[in-house]
Each structure stands twice: as C-alpha cells, then as structure tokens.
C-alpha cells in the first residue's frame, strides 16, 4: 500500500467518525461542535467589548475619586490642564477607534466604542468651557455659553458625521436660543444677537444639511422643529414690531408651519449634488415623509388645543395698527420678517414647481390645504371681525375629527402608525369633550357607551373595507365578500342572502 492510499484511508476514517459524532456534515455545513466553535469565536468581540467597558467604568470612577480628592488643592492652571488633557485623550482614542472602522478587519464594537468616546469628548468640551468661565470670571450669560458649546459640537459633527453629536449640537444651540430671548434686554450679546435674529436661516443652512450628512432621521426631526419654532418666533416678533393686527398674525402662524412641512422636498438640498459622483442623491435618505408626519402632528396638536371652548372664551380682544412706530423697532421687525419671507417664499416656490398633478398625493395635499385654510379663516374671523366662540369650537372639533378619520383611513392601507395615531386622536377628543361638558356620572356613562359603540362601528366598517379588497372572494358580491371576510369560519354560501 502506497503512502497516498494510507493517508486517504486515514482521512476517510476520521471523516466517518466526525460525521457519526455530529461535528461535521458531509454537505459542507458546520454542525454540532463546529457550529458551537464558530459561535464561540463570534462571541469573542462582544465579550471583549464588555470587559473593556467594565474596565473603562472602573478607571473613570478611580479618576473621578482622585480628582475629587486633589481638586481643592490644584491650581487654576493645573485644573485647566487636566480637563484639556482629558478632552484631547478622549478625542484621540475615539478618533483612532473610529478611523479603524473604515477597514474591513475592524469590528462593530470598536466603531461603537469610538463613537461613544467622541460623544463623551463633546461633554468634556462643555465642562472645559464652564471651568474656564468660572476660573477666569468671564462675563457672559448661560445662553452664550450654551451657544458656544453647541457651535463647537456642531463643528465636530460635520467633521466626523456623527448623528449623536449632531443631535446634541442642535439641542444646545436651541437651548441657548430660547434662553437668549429672555435676556435680550440686557444688551450683553454680540454674535448671539445675530444668531437669534436669523435663527431660521441658521437652522436651514446648518441643521437640515447636517441630517443628510449624518443620514439621521432624529437629527432631521430636531432640525425641523428648531426651524419651525424659530420661524414662529420671528413671525410674531416681526408683526408685533411693525404693528400688524393680531388676527393676521394668528391666522398666518397656524398655517405657516404645517404648510412648509407638508410641502418640503428633498431636492431643496440634494438637487446640486449630482455634480459630484461621491455625493449622489441616491446615497442620502429621504426625509419628506418625516416632514409630513411632523405637519400632521402640528395640526393635531393645534386642532386639539383650539377645540376647547375655554380657549375661545378668553381670546375675544382684537388689536389694531399702531399709530406711531418706533424706527428702531421697525428695523428690528424687518430683520425678523426677512427670514420668514425668504424661507417661506423659497419653500412655496419649490413646492409649486414640483407639485404632483392628478395623483392621490395631490388630492391629499388639497384636502390638507383646505383644513389649514379653514383653521386660519376661523382665527382671522374670531380675532379680527366678530367673536365666534361657539362656532369656532365646533369648527375645530370637526377639523380634529376629520384629521383623525383621514389617519384611520390611511391606516387601512397598511400604515399602522397612522391608524394608531388616528385612533389615539379620536379617543383623546371624545374623552376631552366628556370631561369638558359632562357634569354628572350618568352623562359620562352615556358618553362612554356612545364612544364604545362608535369604535365598534368603526372597527366593523374597517373589517368590511378589508373584506371588499380580498382577492379570493371575487364574484360573491360586495356584501358577500365582506361577510365572508368578517366570518372566516363559515362558508360563503351559508352567509350570502338567498
């Protein structure tokens, strides 16, 4: 027997033993011991991440204890040096781990650890700014500190395309923006004053593109909320400065945010990236659906608040134009109004140029435009022409019901979130009206029974609608298909009327 035959026989013998043992499958798939070994090797990076995370926690606790013991005895320069060293160390370590993730051999836990270290470095940046302000007695407000911190985090977000730091930057700058409004009369602002006056343009040029750059929907939602909130503030500030009556301001304020959000198009930011092959619009996500969801949420909140009768009973006064306008206030109001007109005009022009025609989306947009127009007209009439408290309450209750019904109808097409949102709005409206108008327990009981019957009827109608669309029941008639869908356990011939 040759050496080759001896080796071949030995190989077949070992293969048969492994197959009987269950550790090797002849088809080429790992089983038994081999699968366990592969799973064990795959779990090694996760175990390493847990061990490293535990080590980092203990080292952080030890460093915190040492700093707490030595901090009162440290000089001012040493304190700043320690925090700056910690900031640089976290950035270097996080960047190195984040940089390694670009290679194929890097693991997911390294990428996640690098992102967390970089996020931690942004928090240390804020601690450095606070410490420098305290040690050197720097004059300034909390709003200016938060805005400075947010601008630094925003630069890090654009450099590394990190969604977490981008969200933190928007939150910090937003907090600084709202705090600055309460301190505008102090006269302590320079660059922050410009950010406050032109916050909508600042958000449109820096926050919204950051969402595409980081490919993050939460960042886009935060950016859209900041943009719409600053637009509302600029609108009220501009109209108050130039003396526009309250009914005009209220009507435009309730119509502007949902109209802009619903008409949002991604091409506003992605139409020029086709010139660069590595920045093709196909690699960026679409946020149009998120913008429209925010528009529906805004309308739902506005309609719900305005559906209470007490809101209209307390808002019956009207304002007229000012007889004399201060030139300084007029100039400031025009600065606020410039941002509103620029963003709103550009948005509306883009939507008008790219609007769909003759489609379901166009019909939905027309219906939503009618709801917004009715809401704005009710505000305008009540505050500017004649108080219509009872009629306005009825109008906004009807608008809220129509919005909830439209969401429920959209939910029957497979949009589960729209269905639950619509049902939640309907339940909230019914309970609110019961608590607002029912004064006795009997009235509340009758209202709850009516609500339960209404929801049962809605569920039955939805079941019938889904039965009408079932392809396997064609030829039985509309009611036959619906009945067969609603009673799936019985034969169709037993359900159909004879």
PDB file of N, CA and C in Angstrom, residues 291-340:
ATOM      1  N   UNK A 291     -41.084  64.906   7.371  1.00  0.00           N
ATOM      2  CA  UNK A 291     -41.589  66.279   7.407  1.00  0.00           C
ATOM      3  C   UNK A 291     -43.116  66.304   7.378  1.00  0.00           C
ATOM      4  N   UNK A 292     -43.711  65.444   6.570  1.00  0.00           N
ATOM      5  CA  UNK A 292     -45.173  65.408   6.511  1.00  0.00           C
ATOM      6  C   UNK A 292     -45.767  64.848   7.801  1.00  0.00           C
ATOM      7  N   UNK A 293     -45.082  63.919   8.421  1.00  0.00           N
ATOM      8  CA  UNK A 293     -45.551  63.419   9.718  1.00  0.00           C
ATOM      9  C   UNK A 293     -45.530  64.532  10.764  1.00  0.00           C
ATOM     10  N   UNK A 294     -44.483  65.353  10.746  1.00  0.00           N
ATOM     11  CA  UNK A 294     -44.431  66.489  11.668  1.00  0.00           C
ATOM     12  C   UNK A 294     -45.554  67.487  11.387  1.00  0.00           C
ATOM     13  N   UNK A 295     -45.893  67.676  10.111  1.00  0.00           N
ATOM     14  CA  UNK A 295     -47.003  68.575   9.777  1.00  0.00           C
ATOM     15  C   UNK A 295     -48.320  68.063  10.353  1.00  0.00           C
ATOM     16  N   UNK A 296     -48.552  66.762  10.250  1.00  0.00           N
ATOM     17  CA  UNK A 296     -49.775  66.186  10.812  1.00  0.00           C
ATOM     18  C   UNK A 296     -49.788  66.289  12.335  1.00  0.00           C
ATOM     19  N   UNK A 297     -48.640  66.083  12.962  1.00  0.00           N
ATOM     20  CA  UNK A 297     -48.562  66.210  14.419  1.00  0.00           C
ATOM     21  C   UNK A 297     -48.854  67.652  14.845  1.00  0.00           C
ATOM     22  N   UNK A 298     -48.308  68.619  14.110  1.00  0.00           N
ATOM     23  CA  UNK A 298     -48.572  70.031  14.422  1.00  0.00           C
ATOM     24  C   UNK A 298     -50.060  70.344  14.306  1.00  0.00           C
ATOM     25  N   UNK A 299     -50.690  69.883  13.227  1.00  0.00           N
ATOM     26  CA  UNK A 299     -52.116  70.143  13.059  1.00  0.00           C
ATOM     27  C   UNK A 299     -52.938  69.461  14.145  1.00  0.00           C
ATOM     28  N   UNK A 300     -52.549  68.244  14.510  1.00  0.00           N
ATOM     29  CA  UNK A 300     -53.292  67.537  15.553  1.00  0.00           C
ATOM     30  C   UNK A 300     -53.214  68.285  16.882  1.00  0.00           C
ATOM     31  N   UNK A 301     -52.027  68.753  17.234  1.00  0.00           N
ATOM     32  CA  UNK A 301     -51.875  69.497  18.493  1.00  0.00           C
ATOM     33  C   UNK A 301     -52.640  70.817  18.437  1.00  0.00           C
ATOM     34  N   UNK A 302     -52.531  71.527  17.315  1.00  0.00           N
ATOM     35  CA  UNK A 302     -53.227  72.818  17.191  1.00  0.00           C
ATOM     36  C   UNK A 302     -54.743  72.640  17.224  1.00  0.00           C
ATOM     37  N   UNK A 303     -55.257  71.668  16.472  1.00  0.00           N
ATOM     38  CA  UNK A 303     -56.706  71.444  16.463  1.00  0.00           C
ATOM     39  C   UNK A 303     -57.211  71.008  17.836  1.00  0.00           C
ATOM     40  N   UNK A 304     -56.424  70.204  18.534  1.00  0.00           N
ATOM     41  CA  UNK A 304     -56.862  69.742  19.855  1.00  0.00           C
ATOM     42  C   UNK A 304     -56.920  70.902  20.850  1.00  0.00           C
ATOM     43  N   UNK A 305     -55.903  71.750  20.850  1.00  0.00           N
ATOM     44  CA  UNK A 305     -55.904  72.890  21.779  1.00  0.00           C
ATOM     45  C   UNK A 305     -57.041  73.853  21.454  1.00  0.00           C
ATOM     46  N   UNK A 306     -57.263  74.100  20.173  1.00  0.00           N
ATOM     47  CA  UNK A 306     -58.298  75.052  19.773  1.00  0.00           C
ATOM     48  C   UNK A 306     -59.705  74.464  19.814  1.00  0.00           C
ATOM     49  N   UNK A 307     -59.840  73.180  20.116  1.00  0.00           N
ATOM     50  CA  UNK A 307     -61.171  72.575  20.203  1.00  0.00           C
ATOM     51  C   UNK A 307     -61.839  72.800  21.554  1.00  0.00           C
ATOM     52  N   UNK A 308     -61.134  73.388  22.516  1.00  0.00           N
ATOM     53  CA  UNK A 308     -61.710  73.688  23.823  1.00  0.00           C
ATOM     54  C   UNK A 308     -62.446  75.032  23.767  1.00  0.00           C
ATOM     55  N   UNK A 309     -63.615  75.057  24.361  1.00  0.00           N
ATOM     56  CA  UNK A 309     -64.415  76.290  24.359  1.00  0.00           C
ATOM     57  C   UNK A 309     -63.769  77.379  25.212  1.00  0.00           C
ATOM     58  N   UNK A 310     -63.070  76.988  26.267  1.00  0.00           N
ATOM     59  CA  UNK A 310     -62.441  77.983  27.143  1.00  0.00           C
ATOM     60  C   UNK A 310     -61.360  78.779  26.420  1.00  0.00           C
ATOM     61  N   UNK A 311     -60.725  78.190  25.421  1.00  0.00           N
ATOM     62  CA  UNK A 311     -59.703  78.926  24.669  1.00  0.00           C
ATOM     63  C   UNK A 311     -60.317  80.106  23.935  1.00  0.00           C
ATOM     64  N   UNK A 312     -61.467  79.913  23.331  1.00  0.00           N
ATOM     65  CA  UNK A 312     -62.101  80.986  22.564  1.00  0.00           C
ATOM     66  C   UNK A 312     -62.795  81.994  23.469  1.00  0.00           C
ATOM     67  N   UNK A 313     -63.222  81.560  24.647  1.00  0.00           N
ATOM     68  CA  UNK A 313     -63.871  82.498  25.564  1.00  0.00           C
ATOM     69  C   UNK A 313     -62.891  83.515  26.126  1.00  0.00           C
ATOM     70  N   UNK A 314     -61.610  83.131  26.211  1.00  0.00           N
ATOM     71  CA  UNK A 314     -60.596  84.033  26.769  1.00  0.00           C
ATOM     72  C   UNK A 314     -59.866  84.838  25.709  1.00  0.00           C
ATOM     73  N   UNK A 315     -60.183  84.651  24.434  1.00  0.00           N
ATOM     74  CA  UNK A 315     -59.471  85.355  23.359  1.00  0.00           C
ATOM     75  C   UNK A 315     -60.492  86.047  22.465  1.00  0.00           C
ATOM     76  N   UNK A 316     -61.033  87.130  22.949  1.00  0.00           N
ATOM     77  CA  UNK A 316     -62.014  87.890  22.175  1.00  0.00           C
ATOM     78  C   UNK A 316     -61.532  89.281  21.814  1.00  0.00           C
ATOM     79  N   UNK A 317     -60.349  89.671  22.312  1.00  0.00           N
ATOM     80  CA  UNK A 317     -59.880  91.024  22.031  1.00  0.00           C
ATOM     81  C   UNK A 317     -59.227  91.080  20.654  1.00  0.00           C
ATOM     82  N   UNK A 318     -59.240  92.237  20.072  1.00  0.00           N
ATOM     83  CA  UNK A 318     -58.604  92.483  18.785  1.00  0.00           C
ATOM     84  C   UNK A 318     -57.612  93.619  18.929  1.00  0.00           C
ATOM     85  N   UNK A 319     -56.606  93.616  18.065  1.00  0.00           N
ATOM     86  CA  UNK A 319     -55.578  94.648  18.084  1.00  0.00           C
ATOM     87  C   UNK A 319     -55.591  95.382  16.752  1.00  0.00           C
ATOM     88  N   UNK A 320     -55.321  96.629  16.779  1.00  0.00           N
ATOM     89  CA  UNK A 320     -55.271  97.448  15.572  1.00  0.00           C
ATOM     90  C   UNK A 320     -53.840  97.885  15.320  1.00  0.00           C
ATOM     91  N   UNK A 321     -53.649  98.523  14.196  1.00  0.00           N
ATOM     92  CA  UNK A 321     -52.324  99.005  13.847  1.00  0.00           C
ATOM     93  C   UNK A 321     -51.872 100.110  14.802  1.00  0.00           C
ATOM     94  N   UNK A 322     -50.561 100.158  15.016  1.00  0.00           N
ATOM     95  CA  UNK A 322     -50.016 101.199  15.878  1.00  0.00           C
ATOM     96  C   UNK A 322     -50.092 102.552  15.176  1.00  0.00           C
ATOM     97  N   UNK A 323     -50.404 103.571  15.949  1.00  0.00           N
ATOM     98  CA  UNK A 323     -50.425 104.913  15.374  1.00  0.00           C
ATOM     99  C   UNK A 323     -49.021 105.423  15.095  1.00  0.00           C
ATOM    100  N   UNK A 324     -48.071 105.118  15.975  1.00  0.00           N
ATOM    101  CA  UNK A 324     -46.683 105.563  15.797  1.00  0.00           C
ATOM    102  C   UNK A 324     -45.761 104.372  16.030  1.00  0.00           C
ATOM    103  N   UNK A 325     -44.874 104.143  15.085  1.00  0.00           N
ATOM    104  CA  UNK A 325     -43.960 103.006  15.148  1.00  0.00           C
ATOM    105  C   UNK A 325     -42.550 103.529  15.364  1.00  0.00           C
ATOM    106  N   UNK A 326     -41.882 102.979  16.338  1.00  0.00           N
ATOM    107  CA  UNK A 326     -40.503 103.366  16.624  1.00  0.00           C
ATOM    108  C   UNK A 326     -39.607 102.904  15.476  1.00  0.00           C
ATOM    109  N   UNK A 327     -38.753 103.763  14.913  1.00  0.00           N
ATOM    110  CA  UNK A 327     -37.879 103.341  13.808  1.00  0.00           C
ATOM    111  C   UNK A 327     -36.960 102.179  14.182  1.00  0.00           C
ATOM    112  N   UNK A 328     -36.466 102.146  15.421  1.00  0.00           N
ATOM    113  CA  UNK A 328     -35.604 101.036  15.834  1.00  0.00           C
ATOM    114  C   UNK A 328     -36.382  99.722  15.863  1.00  0.00           C
ATOM    115  N   UNK A 329     -37.616  99.767  16.379  1.00  0.00           N
ATOM    116  CA  UNK A 329     -38.438  98.562  16.391  1.00  0.00           C
ATOM    117  C   UNK A 329     -38.803  98.133  14.974  1.00  0.00           C
ATOM    118  N   UNK A 330     -39.058  99.107  14.113  1.00  0.00           N
ATOM    119  CA  UNK A 330     -39.385  98.785  12.727  1.00  0.00           C
ATOM    120  C   UNK A 330     -38.211  98.100  12.034  1.00  0.00           C
ATOM    121  N   UNK A 331     -37.000  98.604  12.237  1.00  0.00           N
ATOM    122  CA  UNK A 331     -35.825  97.987  11.632  1.00  0.00           C
ATOM    123  C   UNK A 331     -35.611  96.568  12.152  1.00  0.00           C
ATOM    124  N   UNK A 332     -35.783  96.380  13.456  1.00  0.00           N
ATOM    125  CA  UNK A 332     -35.626  95.043  14.021  1.00  0.00           C
ATOM    126  C   UNK A 332     -36.709  94.094  13.512  1.00  0.00           C
ATOM    127  N   UNK A 333     -37.939  94.604  13.394  1.00  0.00           N
ATOM    128  CA  UNK A 333     -39.013  93.771  12.883  1.00  0.00           C
ATOM    129  C   UNK A 333     -38.799  93.365  11.438  1.00  0.00           C
ATOM    130  N   UNK A 334     -38.260  94.265  10.637  1.00  0.00           N
ATOM    131  CA  UNK A 334     -37.973  93.921   9.242  1.00  0.00           C
ATOM    132  C   UNK A 334     -36.880  92.866   9.135  1.00  0.00           C
ATOM    133  N   UNK A 335     -35.916  92.882  10.054  1.00  0.00           N
ATOM    134  CA  UNK A 335     -34.892  91.836  10.068  1.00  0.00           C
ATOM    135  C   UNK A 335     -35.504  90.473  10.366  1.00  0.00           C
ATOM    136  N   UNK A 336     -36.421  90.424  11.319  1.00  0.00           N
ATOM    137  CA  UNK A 336     -37.112  89.168  11.612  1.00  0.00           C
ATOM    138  C   UNK A 336     -37.970  88.722  10.433  1.00  0.00           C
ATOM    139  N   UNK A 337     -38.640  89.688   9.819  1.00  0.00           N
ATOM    140  CA  UNK A 337     -39.540  89.366   8.717  1.00  0.00           C
ATOM    141  C   UNK A 337     -38.781  88.899   7.479  1.00  0.00           C
ATOM    142  N   UNK A 338     -37.551  89.348   7.308  1.00  0.00           N
ATOM    143  CA  UNK A 338     -36.758  88.955   6.144  1.00  0.00           C
ATOM    144  C   UNK A 338     -36.547  87.445   6.110  1.00  0.00           C
ATOM    145  N   UNK A 339     -36.217  86.845   7.258  1.00  0.00           N
ATOM    146  CA  UNK A 339     -36.007  85.399   7.303  1.00  0.00           C
ATOM    147  C   UNK A 339     -37.288  84.642   6.992  1.00  0.00           C
ATOM    148  N   UNK A 340     -38.399  85.118   7.533  1.00  0.00           N
ATOM    149  CA  UNK A 340     -39.675  84.436   7.299  1.00  0.00           C
ATOM    150  C   UNK A 340     -40.036  84.455   5.821  1.00  0.00           C
TER     151      UNK A 340
END
